[in-house]
Coordinates of C-alpha atoms in Angstrom, one line a residue:
Chain M
M1 CA -18.6 16.5 50.2
G2 CA -14.9 16.1 50.9
I3 CA -11.5 16.7 49.5
L4 CA -9.1 14.3 47.8
V5 CA -5.4 15.2 47.6
V6 CA -2.6 13.3 45.8
G7 CA 1.0 14.3 46.5
S8 CA 4.2 13.8 48.5
I9 CA 4.5 12.9 52.2
G10 CA 7.9 13.3 53.5
L11 CA 10.4 14.2 56.2
D12 CA 12.2 17.6 55.9
N13 CA 15.4 19.1 57.2
V14 CA 14.9 22.9 57.1
A15 CA 17.1 25.8 58.1
T16 CA 15.9 29.4 58.1
P17 CA 17.6 32.5 59.7
F18 CA 15.3 31.8 62.7
G19 CA 16.3 28.3 63.5
Q20 CA 16.4 24.8 62.1
R21 CA 14.6 21.5 62.4
A22 CA 15.5 18.0 61.4
D23 CA 13.2 15.1 60.4
V24 CA 10.0 17.1 60.6
L25 CA 6.8 16.2 58.9
G26 CA 6.7 17.7 55.3
G27 CA 5.4 17.1 51.8
S28 CA 2.8 18.8 49.7
C29 CA 0.1 16.3 50.5
T30 CA 0.7 16.6 54.2
Y31 CA 0.7 20.4 54.2
F32 CA -2.4 20.7 52.0
G33 CA -4.2 18.0 53.9
T34 CA -3.5 19.4 57.3
A35 CA -4.7 22.9 56.2
A36 CA -7.8 21.6 54.3
S37 CA -8.8 19.3 57.2
I38 CA -9.7 22.5 59.2
Y39 CA -12.5 23.0 56.7
D40 CA -13.7 19.6 55.6
K41 CA -13.1 15.8 55.4
V42 CA -9.8 15.1 53.6
A43 CA -8.6 11.9 52.0
I44 CA -4.9 11.5 51.2
V45 CA -3.3 9.4 48.4
G46 CA 0.4 9.0 48.7
V47 CA 3.2 6.8 49.8
V48 CA 5.6 6.6 52.8
G49 CA 8.4 4.2 53.7
S50 CA 8.6 1.7 56.6
D51 CA 10.6 4.3 58.5
F52 CA 7.8 6.8 58.6
P53 CA 7.2 7.7 62.3
Q54 CA 3.9 6.5 63.8
E55 CA 3.4 9.8 65.5
H56 CA 2.9 11.5 62.2
I57 CA 0.2 8.9 61.2
A58 CA -1.4 9.5 64.6
F59 CA -1.4 13.2 64.0
L60 CA -3.1 12.9 60.6
Q61 CA -5.7 10.6 62.2
T62 CA -6.4 13.3 64.8
R63 CA -7.4 15.5 61.9
Q64 CA -9.9 12.9 60.7
I65 CA -7.9 12.5 57.6
D66 CA -8.8 9.4 55.6
L67 CA -5.6 7.4 55.1
R68 CA -6.9 4.4 53.1
G69 CA -5.0 5.8 50.1
L70 CA -1.8 6.1 52.0
K71 CA 0.6 3.2 51.1
V72 CA 3.3 2.2 53.5
V73 CA 6.0 0.3 51.6
E74 CA 9.3 -1.3 52.5
G75 CA 12.1 1.4 52.3
K76 CA 12.8 5.0 53.2
T77 CA 10.3 7.9 53.1
F78 CA 10.8 10.8 50.7
R79 CA 13.2 13.4 52.2
W80 CA 13.8 17.1 51.4
S81 CA 16.5 19.3 52.9
G82 CA 16.4 23.0 52.2
C83 CA 17.3 26.4 53.6
Y84 CA 16.3 30.0 53.2
G85 CA 18.3 33.2 53.2
Q86 CA 17.4 36.5 54.9
D87 CA 14.7 37.4 52.5
L88 CA 12.8 34.0 53.0
D89 CA 11.5 34.3 49.5
V90 CA 13.2 31.4 47.7
A91 CA 14.0 28.0 49.2
K92 CA 17.4 26.6 48.3
T93 CA 17.2 22.8 48.0
I94 CA 20.2 21.1 49.5
E95 CA 19.1 17.5 48.8
T96 CA 16.1 15.6 47.6
Q97 CA 15.9 11.9 48.3
L98 CA 12.9 10.4 46.4
N99 CA 13.3 7.0 48.1
V100 CA 9.9 5.1 48.0
F101 CA 8.3 8.1 46.3
A102 CA 10.3 7.3 43.1
G103 CA 8.1 4.3 42.5
F104 CA 4.8 6.1 43.4
R105 CA 1.9 5.4 41.0
P106 CA -1.3 6.9 42.4
D107 CA -3.9 4.3 42.7
I108 CA -7.1 5.9 44.0
P109 CA -9.2 3.5 46.1
E110 CA -12.6 2.9 44.6
D111 CA -14.3 4.5 47.6
L112 CA -12.4 7.8 47.1
R113 CA -13.1 8.2 43.4
E114 CA -16.4 10.1 43.9
I115 CA -14.9 12.8 46.1
P116 CA -16.1 16.1 44.6
Y117 CA -13.0 18.3 45.3
V118 CA -9.6 17.2 44.1
F119 CA -6.2 18.7 44.6
L120 CA -3.3 17.5 42.5
A121 CA -0.3 18.6 44.5
N122 CA 3.1 19.1 43.0
I123 CA 4.0 15.7 41.5
D124 CA 5.0 14.5 38.0
P125 CA 2.4 15.8 35.5
D126 CA 2.1 12.2 34.2
L127 CA 0.8 11.1 37.6
Q128 CA -1.5 14.1 37.9
L129 CA -3.0 13.1 34.5
A130 CA -3.3 9.5 35.8
V131 CA -5.3 10.7 38.8
L132 CA -7.6 12.6 36.5
E133 CA -8.4 9.4 34.7
Q134 CA -9.4 7.6 37.9
V135 CA -11.7 10.2 39.5
S136 CA -15.4 10.4 38.6
S137 CA -16.4 13.9 37.4
P138 CA -15.3 15.9 40.4
R139 CA -17.0 19.2 41.0
L140 CA -13.6 21.0 41.0
V141 CA -10.0 20.0 40.4
A142 CA -7.1 22.3 41.4
L143 CA -3.5 21.7 40.4
D144 CA -0.1 22.9 41.7
S145 CA 3.3 22.4 40.2
M146 CA 6.9 23.6 40.5
N147 CA 9.9 24.7 38.5
Y148 CA 11.3 21.1 38.2
W149 CA 8.3 19.9 36.1
I150 CA 8.1 23.2 34.1
T151 CA 11.7 22.5 33.0
S152 CA 11.5 18.7 32.5
K153 CA 7.9 18.0 31.5
R154 CA 6.5 21.3 30.1
E155 CA 4.1 19.7 27.6
R156 CA 2.6 17.2 30.0
L157 CA 2.2 19.9 32.6
A158 CA 0.4 22.1 30.0
E159 CA -1.9 19.1 29.2
A160 CA -2.7 18.6 32.9
M161 CA -3.4 22.3 33.3
A162 CA -5.8 22.1 30.4
H163 CA -7.8 19.4 32.2
V164 CA -8.3 21.1 35.6
D165 CA -10.5 24.0 36.8
L166 CA -8.0 25.9 38.8
V167 CA -4.2 26.2 38.4
L168 CA -2.1 27.4 41.3
V169 CA 1.4 28.7 40.5
N170 CA 4.2 30.7 42.0
E171 CA 5.0 34.1 40.5
D172 CA 8.4 33.1 39.2
E173 CA 7.1 29.8 38.0
A174 CA 4.3 31.5 36.1
R175 CA 6.9 33.6 34.3
M176 CA 9.2 30.6 33.7
F177 CA 6.3 28.4 32.4
T178 CA 5.0 31.1 30.0
G179 CA 8.1 33.1 29.1
E180 CA 6.1 36.2 29.9
G181 CA 7.7 38.8 32.1
N182 CA 4.4 40.6 32.8
L183 CA 2.4 38.7 35.4
I184 CA -1.0 39.5 33.9
S185 CA 0.2 38.2 30.5
A186 CA 1.6 35.1 32.1
A187 CA -1.7 34.4 33.8
E188 CA -3.5 35.0 30.6
S189 CA -1.3 32.5 28.8
I190 CA -2.1 29.8 31.4
L191 CA -5.8 30.6 31.2
A192 CA -5.6 30.2 27.5
L193 CA -4.7 26.5 28.1
G194 CA -8.1 25.8 29.5
P195 CA -8.6 26.2 33.2
H196 CA -11.3 28.4 34.6
A197 CA -9.0 30.3 36.9
V198 CA -5.3 30.8 37.6
V199 CA -4.1 31.8 41.0
V200 CA -0.6 33.3 41.1
K201 CA 1.0 33.0 44.6
K202 CA 3.4 35.9 45.3
G203 CA 4.7 35.1 48.8
Q204 CA 4.9 38.2 50.9
H205 CA 3.1 40.2 48.2
G206 CA 0.0 38.1 48.4
A207 CA -1.8 36.5 45.5
M208 CA -3.5 37.3 42.2
M209 CA -6.3 35.4 40.5
L210 CA -7.4 35.7 36.9
T211 CA -10.7 34.2 35.7
R212 CA -12.3 34.0 32.3
D213 CA -14.7 36.5 30.6
G214 CA -15.4 40.2 31.3
D215 CA -13.1 43.1 31.6
L216 CA -9.8 42.9 33.5
P217 CA -10.6 44.6 36.8
R218 CA -13.6 42.3 37.2
R219 CA -11.9 39.0 36.4
A220 CA -8.6 39.9 38.1
F221 CA -8.5 39.7 41.8
S222 CA -5.6 40.7 44.1
V223 CA -5.2 40.1 47.8
P224 CA -2.2 41.1 49.9
A225 CA -0.4 38.8 52.3
Y226 CA -1.5 39.1 55.9
P227 CA 1.0 41.5 57.5
L228 CA 3.5 39.6 59.7
A229 CA 6.3 41.3 61.5
S230 CA 8.1 37.9 61.7
V231 CA 8.1 34.9 59.5
V232 CA 9.8 31.7 60.9
D233 CA 9.7 29.2 58.0
P234 CA 8.0 29.6 54.6
T235 CA 8.0 25.9 53.8
G236 CA 4.5 24.7 53.0
A237 CA 3.1 28.2 52.5
G238 CA 2.0 27.4 48.9
D239 CA 0.5 24.0 49.7
T240 CA -1.4 25.3 52.8
F241 CA -2.6 28.3 50.6
A242 CA -4.1 25.7 48.3
G243 CA -5.5 23.8 51.4
G244 CA -7.3 26.9 52.7
L245 CA -8.5 27.7 49.1
V246 CA -9.9 24.3 48.3
G247 CA -11.0 23.8 51.9
H248 CA -13.2 26.9 51.7
L249 CA -14.7 25.9 48.4
A250 CA -15.5 22.4 49.7
R251 CA -17.0 23.6 52.9
T252 CA -19.2 26.2 51.3
G253 CA -19.8 24.6 47.9
D254 CA -19.7 28.2 46.6
L255 CA -18.2 28.2 43.1
T256 CA -19.3 31.7 42.2
L257 CA -16.6 34.3 41.3
G258 CA -17.2 35.8 44.8
G259 CA -16.9 32.5 46.4
L260 CA -13.6 31.8 44.6
R261 CA -12.3 35.2 45.7
R262 CA -13.2 34.5 49.4
A263 CA -11.5 31.1 49.0
V264 CA -8.3 32.8 47.8
V265 CA -8.4 35.0 50.9
H266 CA -8.8 31.8 53.0
G267 CA -5.7 30.5 51.2
A268 CA -3.7 33.6 52.1
V269 CA -5.0 33.4 55.7
V270 CA -4.0 29.7 56.3
A271 CA -0.6 30.3 54.6
S272 CA 0.0 33.2 57.0
F273 CA -0.4 30.9 59.9
T274 CA 1.9 28.2 58.4
V275 CA 4.9 30.5 58.0
Q276 CA 4.7 31.5 61.7
G277 CA 6.1 28.1 62.7
F278 CA 8.3 25.3 61.4
S279 CA 6.8 22.3 59.5
I280 CA 3.0 22.2 60.2
D281 CA 3.5 23.3 63.9
A282 CA 1.4 26.4 63.6
L283 CA -1.5 24.4 62.1
R284 CA -1.6 21.7 64.7
D285 CA -4.0 23.4 67.0
L286 CA -5.5 25.9 64.5
T287 CA -9.3 26.1 64.6
M288 CA -11.9 27.4 62.2
E289 CA -12.4 30.3 64.7
D290 CA -8.7 31.3 64.4
V291 CA -9.1 31.3 60.6
D292 CA -12.3 33.3 60.6
Q293 CA -10.8 35.9 62.9
R294 CA -7.8 36.4 60.5
Y295 CA -10.2 36.4 57.6
A296 CA -12.0 39.3 59.3
D297 CA -8.6 40.9 59.8
M298 CA -8.0 40.6 56.0
L299 CA -11.1 42.6 55.4
C300 CA -9.8 45.3 57.8
L301 CA -6.4 45.2 56.0
T302 CA -7.9 45.7 52.6
H303 CA -11.0 47.8 53.2
F304 CA -11.2 51.3 51.7
D305 CA -14.7 51.8 50.3
I306 CA -18.1 50.2 50.1
P307 CA -18.8 48.8 46.6
S308 CA -22.2 49.4 45.1
P309 CA -24.6 46.4 44.7
D310 CA -24.3 46.9 41.0
L311 CA -20.6 46.4 41.2
C312 CA -20.9 43.3 43.3
R313 CA -23.5 41.5 41.2
P314 CA -21.2 39.9 38.6
Y315 CA -19.4 38.1 41.4
E316 CA -22.4 35.9 42.0
Q317 CA -21.9 34.0 38.7
S318 CA -20.6 30.5 38.9
I319 CA -17.2 30.0 37.3
T320 CA -17.6 26.4 36.1
Chain C
M1 CA -7.5 74.7 49.8
G2 CA -4.6 73.9 47.5
I3 CA -1.4 72.0 47.3
L4 CA 2.2 73.2 47.5
V5 CA 5.0 71.1 46.1
V6 CA 8.8 71.7 46.4
G7 CA 11.1 69.5 44.2
S8 CA 13.0 69.1 41.0
I9 CA 11.9 70.1 37.5
G10 CA 14.0 68.7 34.8
L11 CA 14.6 67.2 31.4
D12 CA 15.0 63.4 31.1
N13 CA 16.5 60.9 28.7
V14 CA 14.8 57.6 29.3
A15 CA 15.2 54.2 27.7
T16 CA 13.0 51.2 28.5
P17 CA 12.5 47.9 26.7
F18 CA 9.6 49.6 25.0
G19 CA 11.3 52.6 23.5
Q20 CA 13.3 55.7 24.4
R21 CA 12.7 59.4 24.7
A22 CA 15.2 62.3 24.9
D23 CA 14.7 65.7 26.5
V24 CA 11.3 65.0 27.9
L25 CA 9.7 66.8 30.8
G26 CA 10.7 65.2 34.1
G27 CA 11.4 65.9 37.8
S28 CA 9.6 65.0 41.0
C29 CA 7.9 68.3 41.2
T30 CA 6.6 68.1 37.7
Y31 CA 5.3 64.6 38.0
F32 CA 3.6 65.3 41.3
G33 CA 2.2 68.6 40.2
T34 CA 0.7 67.3 37.0
A35 CA -0.9 64.4 38.9
A36 CA -2.2 66.5 41.8
S37 CA -3.5 69.2 39.4
I38 CA -6.2 66.7 38.4
Y39 CA -7.6 67.1 41.9
D40 CA -7.0 70.6 43.1
K41 CA -5.1 73.8 42.6
V42 CA -1.3 73.3 42.8
A43 CA 1.6 75.7 43.3
I44 CA 5.1 74.7 42.4
V45 CA 8.4 75.8 44.0
G46 CA 11.5 74.9 42.0
V47 CA 14.1 76.1 39.6
V48 CA 14.8 75.7 35.9
G49 CA 17.5 77.0 33.6
S50 CA 17.2 79.5 30.8
D51 CA 17.2 76.5 28.4
F52 CA 13.9 75.2 29.8
P53 CA 11.5 74.9 26.8
Q54 CA 8.5 77.3 26.8
E55 CA 6.2 74.5 25.8
H56 CA 6.6 72.9 29.2
I57 CA 5.8 76.1 31.0
A58 CA 2.8 76.4 28.8
F59 CA 1.7 72.9 29.6
L60 CA 1.9 73.5 33.4
Q61 CA -0.1 76.6 32.9
T62 CA -2.8 74.7 31.1
R63 CA -3.1 72.7 34.3
Q64 CA -3.8 75.9 36.2
I65 CA -0.5 75.3 38.1
D66 CA 0.7 78.4 40.1
L67 CA 4.2 79.1 38.8
R68 CA 5.1 82.1 41.0
G69 CA 7.5 79.9 42.9
L70 CA 9.2 78.7 39.8
K71 CA 12.5 80.5 39.3
V72 CA 14.1 80.7 35.9
V73 CA 17.8 81.3 36.3
E74 CA 20.7 81.7 33.8
G75 CA 22.2 78.3 33.0
K76 CA 21.1 74.7 32.3
T77 CA 18.1 72.9 33.6
F78 CA 18.5 69.8 35.8
R79 CA 18.9 66.7 33.7
W80 CA 18.5 62.9 34.4
S81 CA 19.3 60.0 32.1
G82 CA 18.3 56.5 33.1
C83 CA 17.2 53.2 31.7
Y84 CA 15.2 50.1 32.8
G85 CA 15.8 46.4 32.2
Q86 CA 13.1 43.8 31.4
D87 CA 11.6 43.8 34.9
L88 CA 11.1 47.6 34.9
D89 CA 11.5 47.5 38.7
V90 CA 14.6 49.5 39.2
A91 CA 15.8 52.5 37.3
K92 CA 19.5 52.5 36.5
T93 CA 20.8 56.1 36.5
I94 CA 23.2 56.8 33.6
E95 CA 23.8 60.4 34.4
T96 CA 22.6 63.2 36.7
Q97 CA 23.5 66.8 35.8
L98 CA 22.3 69.0 38.7
N99 CA 23.0 72.2 36.7
V100 CA 21.0 75.2 38.1
F101 CA 19.4 72.8 40.6
A102 CA 22.8 72.6 42.5
G103 CA 22.2 76.1 43.8
F104 CA 18.5 75.6 44.6
R105 CA 17.4 77.1 47.9
P106 CA 13.6 77.0 48.3
D107 CA 12.2 80.4 48.9
I108 CA 8.4 80.1 49.4
P109 CA 6.7 83.2 48.2
E110 CA 4.7 84.8 51.0
D111 CA 1.3 84.1 49.2
L112 CA 2.0 80.4 49.1
R113 CA 3.0 79.9 52.7
E114 CA -0.6 79.4 53.9
I115 CA -1.4 76.5 51.5
P116 CA -2.8 73.7 53.6
Y117 CA -1.4 70.6 51.8
V118 CA 2.4 70.4 51.3
F119 CA 4.5 67.8 49.5
L120 CA 8.2 67.8 50.0
A121 CA 9.4 65.9 46.9
N122 CA 12.6 64.0 46.8
I123 CA 15.3 66.7 47.5
D124 CA 18.1 67.3 50.0
P125 CA 16.5 66.8 53.5
D126 CA 18.1 70.1 54.5
L127 CA 16.0 71.8 51.9
Q128 CA 12.9 69.9 53.0
L129 CA 13.5 71.1 56.6
A130 CA 14.0 74.7 55.3
V131 CA 10.6 74.5 53.6
L132 CA 9.0 73.3 56.8
E133 CA 10.3 76.5 58.5
Q134 CA 8.7 78.7 56.0
V135 CA 5.2 77.3 55.8
S136 CA 2.4 78.3 58.2
S137 CA 1.0 75.3 60.0
P138 CA -0.2 73.3 57.0
R139 CA -3.0 70.8 57.5
L140 CA -0.9 68.0 56.2
V141 CA 2.7 67.6 55.1
A142 CA 3.9 64.6 53.1
L143 CA 7.5 63.8 52.3
D144 CA 9.3 61.5 49.8
S145 CA 13.0 60.7 49.5
M146 CA 15.4 58.3 47.8
N147 CA 18.4 56.1 48.3
Y148 CA 20.9 58.9 47.7
W149 CA 19.7 60.9 50.7
I150 CA 19.3 57.8 52.9
T151 CA 23.0 57.1 52.3
S152 CA 24.4 60.6 52.4
K153 CA 22.1 62.4 54.9
R154 CA 20.4 59.8 57.0
E155 CA 20.2 61.9 60.2
R156 CA 18.8 65.0 58.5
L157 CA 16.3 62.8 56.6
A158 CA 15.1 61.2 59.9
E159 CA 14.7 64.7 61.3
A160 CA 12.6 65.7 58.3
M161 CA 10.5 62.6 58.6
A162 CA 9.9 63.3 62.3
H163 CA 8.3 66.7 61.3
V164 CA 5.8 65.6 58.7
D165 CA 2.5 63.8 58.8
L166 CA 3.0 61.3 56.1
V167 CA 6.2 59.6 54.8
L168 CA 6.3 58.0 51.4
V169 CA 9.1 55.5 50.7
N170 CA 9.9 52.7 48.3
E171 CA 10.0 49.2 49.5
D172 CA 13.8 48.8 49.1
E173 CA 14.5 52.3 50.5
A174 CA 12.4 51.5 53.6
R175 CA 14.6 48.5 54.2
M176 CA 17.7 50.4 53.4
F177 CA 16.8 53.3 55.7
T178 CA 15.8 51.2 58.7
G179 CA 18.0 48.1 58.3
E180 CA 14.9 46.0 58.7
G181 CA 14.4 43.1 56.2
N182 CA 10.7 42.7 57.2
L183 CA 8.6 45.5 55.6
I184 CA 6.2 45.7 58.5
S185 CA 9.1 46.2 60.9
A186 CA 10.7 48.7 58.6
A187 CA 7.4 50.7 58.4
E188 CA 7.1 50.5 62.2
S189 CA 10.6 52.0 62.6
I190 CA 9.8 54.9 60.4
L191 CA 6.5 55.5 62.3
A192 CA 8.5 55.5 65.5
L193 CA 10.3 58.7 64.3
G194 CA 7.1 60.7 64.5
P195 CA 4.9 60.7 61.3
H196 CA 1.3 59.7 61.6
A197 CA 1.5 57.4 58.6
V198 CA 4.0 55.6 56.4
V199 CA 3.2 54.6 52.9
V200 CA 5.5 52.0 51.4
K201 CA 5.4 51.9 47.6
K202 CA 6.0 48.5 46.1
G203 CA 5.8 49.1 42.4
Q204 CA 4.0 46.3 40.6
H205 CA 3.0 44.8 44.0
G206 CA 1.0 47.9 45.0
A207 CA 1.4 49.8 48.3
M208 CA 1.2 49.3 52.0
M209 CA 0.3 51.9 54.6
L210 CA 0.9 51.8 58.3
T211 CA -0.7 54.2 60.7
R212 CA -0.5 54.7 64.5
D213 CA -2.6 53.0 67.3
G214 CA -4.8 49.9 67.3
D215 CA -4.0 46.4 66.2
L216 CA -2.1 45.6 63.1
P217 CA -4.8 44.6 60.7
R218 CA -6.7 47.8 61.4
R219 CA -3.7 50.2 61.1
A220 CA -2.1 48.3 58.2
F221 CA -3.6 48.8 54.8
S222 CA -2.6 47.0 51.6
V223 CA -3.6 47.8 48.1
P224 CA -2.5 46.0 45.0
A225 CA -1.3 47.7 41.8
Y226 CA -3.8 48.1 39.1
P227 CA -3.3 45.2 36.7
L228 CA -1.6 46.2 33.5
A229 CA -0.6 43.8 30.8
S230 CA 1.9 46.3 29.6
V231 CA 4.0 49.0 31.2
V232 CA 5.9 51.5 29.0
D233 CA 7.9 53.6 31.4
P234 CA 7.9 53.5 35.2
T235 CA 9.6 56.9 35.6
G236 CA 7.5 59.2 37.8
A237 CA 5.3 56.4 39.2
G238 CA 6.2 57.2 42.8
D239 CA 5.8 61.0 42.4
T240 CA 2.4 60.7 40.7
F241 CA 1.4 58.2 43.3
A242 CA 2.1 60.9 45.8
G243 CA 0.2 63.4 43.6
G244 CA -2.9 61.2 43.5
L245 CA -2.7 60.6 47.3
V246 CA -2.2 64.2 48.4
G247 CA -4.5 65.4 45.6
H248 CA -7.4 63.3 46.9
L249 CA -6.8 64.5 50.5
A250 CA -6.8 68.1 49.4
R251 CA -9.9 67.7 47.2
T252 CA -11.9 65.9 50.0
G253 CA -10.3 67.3 53.1
D254 CA -10.9 63.9 54.5
L255 CA -8.1 63.0 56.9
T256 CA -9.8 60.1 58.6
L257 CA -8.2 56.7 58.4
G258 CA -10.7 55.7 55.7
G259 CA -10.0 58.9 53.8
L260 CA -6.3 58.2 53.9
R261 CA -6.9 54.7 52.6
R262 CA -8.9 56.0 49.7
A263 CA -6.2 58.5 49.0
V264 CA -3.6 55.7 48.8
V265 CA -5.8 54.0 46.3
H266 CA -6.0 57.2 44.3
G267 CA -2.2 57.2 44.4
A268 CA -2.1 53.7 43.0
V269 CA -4.6 54.7 40.3
V270 CA -2.8 57.8 39.1
A271 CA 0.6 55.9 39.1
S272 CA -1.0 53.2 37.0
F273 CA -1.8 55.7 34.3
T274 CA 1.7 57.3 34.5
V275 CA 3.5 54.1 33.6
Q276 CA 1.4 53.6 30.5
G277 CA 3.3 56.3 28.7
F278 CA 6.7 58.1 28.7
S279 CA 7.2 61.2 30.7
I280 CA 3.9 62.7 31.8
D281 CA 2.3 61.8 28.4
A282 CA -0.4 59.6 29.9
L283 CA -1.4 62.3 32.3
R284 CA -1.7 65.2 29.8
D285 CA -5.4 64.6 29.0
L286 CA -6.3 62.6 32.1
T287 CA -9.5 63.7 33.7
M288 CA -11.1 63.2 37.1
E289 CA -13.6 60.9 35.3
D290 CA -10.8 58.6 34.1
V291 CA -9.4 58.5 37.6
D292 CA -12.8 57.8 39.2
Q293 CA -13.5 55.0 36.7
R294 CA -10.2 53.3 37.5
Y295 CA -10.8 53.8 41.2
A296 CA -14.1 51.9 40.8
D297 CA -12.0 49.2 38.9
M298 CA -9.7 49.0 42.0
L299 CA -12.8 48.2 44.1
C300 CA -13.7 45.5 41.6
L301 CA -10.1 44.2 41.7
T302 CA -10.0 43.9 45.5
H303 CA -13.6 43.2 46.5
F304 CA -14.2 39.8 48.2
D305 CA -16.7 40.5 51.0
I306 CA -18.8 43.1 52.6
P307 CA -17.4 44.4 55.9
S308 CA -19.8 44.9 58.8
P309 CA -20.5 48.5 59.9
D310 CA -18.7 47.6 63.2
L311 CA -15.6 46.7 61.3
C312 CA -15.7 50.0 59.3
R313 CA -16.3 52.4 62.2
P314 CA -12.7 52.8 63.4
Y315 CA -11.8 54.1 59.9
E316 CA -13.8 57.3 60.5
Q317 CA -11.3 58.6 63.0
S318 CA -9.0 61.4 62.0
I319 CA -5.4 60.5 61.9
T320 CA -3.9 63.9 62.8

C-alpha cells in the first residue's frame, strides 16, 4: 500500500490572536504527509532549498516518510507569511516567496510510481496533471487546490479535477470556482466535471461530501467539526484533513461509500488536532490511539438514532 | 399533553432573491405554532388587530390550534418588512410596525396554565418572565430571543434564560450575548446562567446543542442542515426549528439526552421545509409522514458508523 503526496514544503511565519511563530515547518506536502504518516507509509515529492533546516528532515524521517522524491537544490526554501483575525476563518497572506519552488517540476522516482494512493496537494494544476501522467493507475487520486489557481488557471484546474477520484475544496473556493452560491449546487457542478466525490471543507462548520448516484440524502454526507473551546492556529487544517482522509482510505483499503464517510470523519478528527497547535506541533506525538479516541468522540457528538440495516446497506457499495 | 406558545402574530412583507410576498402570515408565534401543530395540540397566546384577515384565523383553526389566548383588539396588526441578499443568511429589517403588539401583556387563560410544554417566542424578556409567573410548573420551558433584546434588555433576558430549561439562540446572537467568539465557549456561558440545554441555530450549517455534565463530546451535539439545492425564504426557520423541537418533545415525552437530540433533528427537519416556501406555505400541508421521511433522510445524511451500546447508554439519562 502507501501514499504518495506532491506539494509544497516550506517555512512559515504565522500570527494568530493566540501567538506567533517564525520559520516553522509548513507547506501542504508537509502537513498532509505528517498527518497521513499516522496511518500508513508516505512518500513525499517536493523541493526545498539548501537553507532547509536539517531538524525538519530528521522529523520527517522519524515518521518513516520516504524522502527519495524530495529534492534539495541550491537556493532558498519556499516561504509563506500569514496572519489570522479573531474569527480564525480566513488566512491573510502577508507574503509568499516561491524561491526554489518556482522552478519545481515534479519528477516522480520510478520506485514511487506504483503507489496506490495519491494526493495532489495545492500546486499549479499543470503540475498536478504532470504527476497524473507519471503515476501507474493508482487506486485513488485526491486533489486539493486554492483560490489562486481558481482565478489564474481555472480551465487547467477543471481538467485536473476531471481526472481524479476525489476533489477537496474549501467552502468559499467551491463557490468561487463554480459561481454557485448554494453549496450543494456548487458541489454538484464540480461532480459534473468527473470526480467520484467532492469534499467541501467548511472550517469550524465541519465538512460536506457529495458522491454520485442515488438520492441526495444518501449521496450527501455532512459531519460537524470536533468541538473545540480554543483554536490556536488553523494553518494546515485543510491539508491535514486530507491527510486523515486519504490516510484512512489507504490503511483500510475501504473505498465503499461508508468507508469514504468514515475517512471524511478521520479528516475532521486529524484537522481538529492540527488547529490546537502552531505548525505541525500538535501532530508530532499524535498516535493512532489518540485519533481513534477522537473518532469515537465524533460518534458521540453526532449520534441521535440507530439507523436500520436497510438504511445502511447502500453505503457498502464501492465508489470507484 | 400539549404545547403553549406566547409570541408575535403578524403580517409580513418579504423580498428574497427568489421573489417577494406582501401581507403574508408571519410572526414567531404563528411559525412556531404551525410547525408544532404537526406534532401535538398547540395553544397560542398573542394579539392581532381588527384588520387581521379571517382566512389566517381559519387556517390556524384547521391545525386544531387553541385560539382562546388570541386577543383581537381594535387597531392594526403587528407588521414586519424585510429582505434577504444572495447568501440568505441575515434578514435586513426594512420596517417594523408594532401596532397593537406594542400594548401586548400576555394574560394566560386559566385553562391553559397547566399545559406541560411552553415556548417563549422572541418577545420582550419582561413579558417572557411574566408568562413564567403565570404557568403552573410546566414539564419543559424553551425560550428564544433576538439581537434587539440582547442589546436593549440584556439583564432581563439573562434572568429569563436562567428560569427556563432550554435556550434557543442564533449563532451570531450567542456570540453577541456572551461576548465570546468561540461558539462552544458562548454556549457554555449561556449554560452557566442556569438552563439545562442551549441550542445554537447556525442556519445553513445546522445546529449545535450543549447540555450539562460529562465530557464535551457527550454533552455537545451537532447536526447539519438538511441539504437543499434551493432555498426560497429563510423567514421563520428559527421559530419552526423550535416548533419541531418542542413538538417532538411534547409528542414523545422523551426528555432524555437522546430524546433531546432527536428533537433537535426534528427542529432541523421542519426548518428545512419552511425555507422551501414563503411564509408558512411549505408547512400548510406538511404531514407527520413527510417529517418522518426527512428525519430518516437526516440519518442517511449523517450516518458513518454504528455506535457501540456502551457509547449510547449515557444518552438515556433525563436532562431535567
